[in-house]
Amino acid sequence: MAETVTPAAQDIPPPGSTRRERTGWYFYDWANSAFQTTVITVFLGPYLTSVAKLAAGCEPGADNCTGYVYPLGIKVATGSFYPYTISLSVLLTVFVLPVIGAVADRSLHKKRLLAASAFTGAFATTAMVFVTGDRYLLGGVLLLIANIAFGASIVVYNSFLPQLGGPDERDGISSRGWALGYLGGGLLLGLNLVVVQSFDNGTAERTLDMARWSIVSAGLWWAAFTLVPLRWLREHPTAAALAAGGRGNVLTDGFRQLGRTLRGMKAYPLTLFFLLAFLVYNDGIQTVITLASVYGTEELRLGQSTLIVTILLVQFLAFGGALALGALAGRIGAWKTVLLSLVLWTAVIVAAFRLPAEAPLPFMVLGAAIGLVLGGSQALSRSLFSQLIPAGKEGEYYGFYEISDKGTSWLGPAAFGLVFQLTNSYRVGLVSLLIFFVVGFLLLLAVPIRRAIVAAGNTPPRVL
């Protein structure tokens, strides 16, 4: 899909930013998306569960074997080990990300922080090559490291955005980065699926091997393409970092600054109100992404091949969707475009409720609709938030933003699970997610966005 821009959204560099630098920034989305798609979305959950089952004494490929493992002496069902590990990583992330953001804002060498977090995550992912046999505990530890490092790198990466473009350019910059991320993540996932289909001989051991090497490929991809932003990005130290001049301990200074920021956030109630709106509607988005495959298999009785094709369809159409909604934001503003995307998300939920069972084509069409709205709603939320951050506190505030993105993503699944438990219906459980989009829409609509940007000390873009 060709990218269409208006004069307000053209890729015009502000002072100190270049096209090469912004291209380098885009490429970190390309690099890290492989972890989210190949590792988290597709391969690691089933693989780590299978390793836990082997540790519990189950035969390879025995789907109906329910055993237990005992990490640190705690009795855990094999099917619960992966989600519990994800939940623990999210909990730890809540404490880590604001600190990482504060350190980034106080550092003269923010690229080094990006390199440290990205390469730590990539190394932990690549080290999954050693998770064989019954080494489920090693896999769990590596997952914790990789997922926390992933979140930390995203905080540092996002904190570059306000320095890469003026108020009228950031929507386009964020959308292009997000679009390239979906393209890169989808490309590696597609390659891995082709390899798996070509070389998997059908045995349980070979299937596990192919999944393991697919996970490893994502770590190598992440590390290799991180070299591009590290090469092309330039440092944009904050006034506080320049004033410190590299003196003192960045980590302890970061903790002190975080404390001051937490006390001072009450001075920006409209920024906090936007974060609340984002927390609500983004939780709905994350729940749809997380539970779509369960809905497809359990309620609609669709096969694995249909789900794989739909995942790829979502990835590649999200590329075009992010660019299209980014172009629309250049015409009507990011705030209105995100509100429109929430209306479209509501329509997606209603359409999903009415999908017939055992009908792959309607499910794929719905996946296409999700792809078109998914990338844009996330990319524009990121750029819109950049307008609400007080200058010099980008890392800290994006730390809290990332917590709102990842740290509360249990609310939607909890609501879905509770409704299913009460009704025994995945369809009714899905409809319960409407409240996240409706309430999120109303909260975002209530944010006086232009006044909020001015209150944060920033210049509003021409259109909102």
PDB file of N, CA, C and O in Angstrom, residues 216-243:
ATOM      1  N   VAL A 216      14.529 -19.188  18.399  1.00  0.00           N
ATOM      2  CA  VAL A 216      15.909 -18.714  18.320  1.00  0.00           C
ATOM      3  C   VAL A 216      16.077 -17.709  17.178  1.00  0.00           C
ATOM      4  O   VAL A 216      16.772 -16.692  17.313  1.00  0.00           O
ATOM      5  N   SER A 217      15.424 -17.970  16.054  1.00  0.00           N
ATOM      6  CA  SER A 217      15.545 -17.063  14.905  1.00  0.00           C
ATOM      7  C   SER A 217      15.041 -15.662  15.250  1.00  0.00           C
ATOM      8  O   SER A 217      15.584 -14.664  14.757  1.00  0.00           O
ATOM      9  N   ALA A 218      14.019 -15.581  16.100  1.00  0.00           N
ATOM     10  CA  ALA A 218      13.496 -14.268  16.505  1.00  0.00           C
ATOM     11  C   ALA A 218      14.522 -13.506  17.339  1.00  0.00           C
ATOM     12  O   ALA A 218      14.661 -12.283  17.201  1.00  0.00           O
ATOM     13  N   GLY A 219      15.262 -14.215  18.200  1.00  0.00           N
ATOM     14  CA  GLY A 219      16.304 -13.562  18.975  1.00  0.00           C
ATOM     15  C   GLY A 219      17.422 -13.032  18.087  1.00  0.00           C
ATOM     16  O   GLY A 219      17.923 -11.910  18.287  1.00  0.00           O
ATOM     17  N   LEU A 220      17.833 -13.822  17.104  1.00  0.00           N
ATOM     18  CA  LEU A 220      18.880 -13.390  16.185  1.00  0.00           C
ATOM     19  C   LEU A 220      18.420 -12.210  15.345  1.00  0.00           C
ATOM     20  O   LEU A 220      19.181 -11.253  15.102  1.00  0.00           O
ATOM     21  N   TRP A 221      17.171 -12.255  14.877  1.00  0.00           N
ATOM     22  CA  TRP A 221      16.577 -11.157  14.099  1.00  0.00           C
ATOM     23  C   TRP A 221      16.566  -9.877  14.933  1.00  0.00           C
ATOM     24  O   TRP A 221      16.958  -8.805  14.451  1.00  0.00           O
ATOM     25  N   TRP A 222      16.102  -9.982  16.172  1.00  0.00           N
ATOM     26  CA  TRP A 222      16.026  -8.846  17.093  1.00  0.00           C
ATOM     27  C   TRP A 222      17.404  -8.206  17.276  1.00  0.00           C
ATOM     28  O   TRP A 222      17.559  -6.978  17.162  1.00  0.00           O
ATOM     29  N   ALA A 223      18.418  -9.022  17.534  1.00  0.00           N
ATOM     30  CA  ALA A 223      19.767  -8.498  17.755  1.00  0.00           C
ATOM     31  C   ALA A 223      20.338  -7.866  16.489  1.00  0.00           C
ATOM     32  O   ALA A 223      20.921  -6.768  16.527  1.00  0.00           O
ATOM     33  N   ALA A 224      20.182  -8.532  15.357  1.00  0.00           N
ATOM     34  CA  ALA A 224      20.792  -8.055  14.114  1.00  0.00           C
ATOM     35  C   ALA A 224      20.221  -6.709  13.682  1.00  0.00           C
ATOM     36  O   ALA A 224      20.968  -5.774  13.356  1.00  0.00           O
ATOM     37  N   PHE A 225      18.906  -6.571  13.693  1.00  0.00           N
ATOM     38  CA  PHE A 225      18.306  -5.333  13.202  1.00  0.00           C
ATOM     39  C   PHE A 225      18.340  -4.212  14.228  1.00  0.00           C
ATOM     40  O   PHE A 225      18.118  -3.043  13.869  1.00  0.00           O
ATOM     41  N   THR A 226      18.639  -4.517  15.495  1.00  0.00           N
ATOM     42  CA  THR A 226      18.852  -3.449  16.483  1.00  0.00           C
ATOM     43  C   THR A 226      20.099  -2.641  16.154  1.00  0.00           C
ATOM     44  O   THR A 226      20.220  -1.473  16.549  1.00  0.00           O
ATOM     45  N   LEU A 227      21.024  -3.226  15.399  1.00  0.00           N
ATOM     46  CA  LEU A 227      22.240  -2.505  15.005  1.00  0.00           C
ATOM     47  C   LEU A 227      21.922  -1.284  14.149  1.00  0.00           C
ATOM     48  O   LEU A 227      22.676  -0.299  14.167  1.00  0.00           O
ATOM     49  N   VAL A 228      20.808  -1.319  13.416  1.00  0.00           N
ATOM     50  CA  VAL A 228      20.456  -0.179  12.546  1.00  0.00           C
ATOM     51  C   VAL A 228      20.122   1.062  13.369  1.00  0.00           C
ATOM     52  O   VAL A 228      20.722   2.124  13.156  1.00  0.00           O
ATOM     53  N   PRO A 229      19.160   1.001  14.320  1.00  0.00           N
ATOM     54  CA  PRO A 229      18.921   2.207  15.121  1.00  0.00           C
ATOM     55  C   PRO A 229      20.132   2.624  15.953  1.00  0.00           C
ATOM     56  O   PRO A 229      20.346   3.827  16.163  1.00  0.00           O
ATOM     57  N   LEU A 230      20.905   1.672  16.434  1.00  0.00           N
ATOM     58  CA  LEU A 230      22.089   2.050  17.208  1.00  0.00           C
ATOM     59  C   LEU A 230      23.106   2.789  16.347  1.00  0.00           C
ATOM     60  O   LEU A 230      23.864   3.632  16.834  1.00  0.00           O
ATOM     61  N   ARG A 231      23.110   2.504  15.073  1.00  0.00           N
ATOM     62  CA  ARG A 231      24.020   3.172  14.148  1.00  0.00           C
ATOM     63  C   ARG A 231      23.483   4.535  13.715  1.00  0.00           C
ATOM     64  O   ARG A 231      24.234   5.512  13.619  1.00  0.00           O
ATOM     65  N   TRP A 232      22.184   4.641  13.444  1.00  0.00           N
ATOM     66  CA  TRP A 232      21.632   5.827  12.806  1.00  0.00           C
ATOM     67  C   TRP A 232      20.993   6.831  13.763  1.00  0.00           C
ATOM     68  O   TRP A 232      20.891   8.007  13.439  1.00  0.00           O
ATOM     69  N   LEU A 233      20.531   6.365  14.926  1.00  0.00           N
ATOM     70  CA  LEU A 233      19.974   7.312  15.900  1.00  0.00           C
ATOM     71  C   LEU A 233      21.085   8.164  16.505  1.00  0.00           C
ATOM     72  O   LEU A 233      22.241   7.734  16.588  1.00  0.00           O
ATOM     73  N   ARG A 234      20.711   9.371  16.923  1.00  0.00           N
ATOM     74  CA  ARG A 234      21.652  10.224  17.644  1.00  0.00           C
ATOM     75  C   ARG A 234      21.125  10.467  19.059  1.00  0.00           C
ATOM     76  O   ARG A 234      19.932  10.347  19.313  1.00  0.00           O
ATOM     77  N   GLU A 235      22.028  10.811  19.936  1.00  0.00           N
ATOM     78  CA  GLU A 235      21.629  11.096  21.307  1.00  0.00           C
ATOM     79  C   GLU A 235      20.860  12.424  21.363  1.00  0.00           C
ATOM     80  O   GLU A 235      21.231  13.381  20.682  1.00  0.00           O
ATOM     81  N   HIS A 236      19.793  12.444  22.154  1.00  0.00           N
ATOM     82  CA  HIS A 236      19.044  13.677  22.389  1.00  0.00           C
ATOM     83  C   HIS A 236      18.901  13.846  23.903  1.00  0.00           C
ATOM     84  O   HIS A 236      17.821  13.649  24.466  1.00  0.00           O
ATOM     85  N   PRO A 237      19.985  14.203  24.595  1.00  0.00           N
ATOM     86  CA  PRO A 237      19.915  14.279  26.058  1.00  0.00           C
ATOM     87  C   PRO A 237      18.970  15.378  26.526  1.00  0.00           C
ATOM     88  O   PRO A 237      18.838  16.421  25.878  1.00  0.00           O
ATOM     89  N   THR A 238      18.301  15.126  27.631  1.00  0.00           N
ATOM     90  CA  THR A 238      17.388  16.112  28.203  1.00  0.00           C
ATOM     91  C   THR A 238      18.192  17.221  28.874  1.00  0.00           C
ATOM     92  O   THR A 238      19.400  17.106  29.092  1.00  0.00           O
ATOM     93  N   ALA A 239      17.480  18.293  29.222  1.00  0.00           N
ATOM     94  CA  ALA A 239      18.145  19.403  29.912  1.00  0.00           C
ATOM     95  C   ALA A 239      18.730  18.944  31.239  1.00  0.00           C
ATOM     96  O   ALA A 239      19.825  19.374  31.636  1.00  0.00           O
ATOM     97  N   ALA A 240      18.017  18.047  31.939  1.00  0.00           N
ATOM     98  CA  ALA A 240      18.510  17.542  33.227  1.00  0.00           C
ATOM     99  C   ALA A 240      19.791  16.742  33.031  1.00  0.00           C
ATOM    100  O   ALA A 240      20.728  16.844  33.835  1.00  0.00           O
ATOM    101  N   ALA A 241      19.842  15.947  31.957  1.00  0.00           N
ATOM    102  CA  ALA A 241      21.047  15.154  31.692  1.00  0.00           C
ATOM    103  C   ALA A 241      22.215  16.064  31.348  1.00  0.00           C
ATOM    104  O   ALA A 241      23.355  15.849  31.795  1.00  0.00           O
ATOM    105  N   LEU A 242      21.954  17.117  30.555  1.00  0.00           N
ATOM    106  CA  LEU A 242      23.022  18.042  30.198  1.00  0.00           C
ATOM    107  C   LEU A 242      23.507  18.826  31.415  1.00  0.00           C
ATOM    108  O   LEU A 242      24.699  19.085  31.573  1.00  0.00           O
ATOM    109  N   ALA A 243      22.568  19.196  32.281  1.00  0.00           N
ATOM    110  CA  ALA A 243      22.939  19.944  33.481  1.00  0.00           C
ATOM    111  C   ALA A 243      23.810  19.091  34.398  1.00  0.00           C
ATOM    112  O   ALA A 243      24.762  19.577  35.019  1.00  0.00           O
TER     113      ALA A 243
END
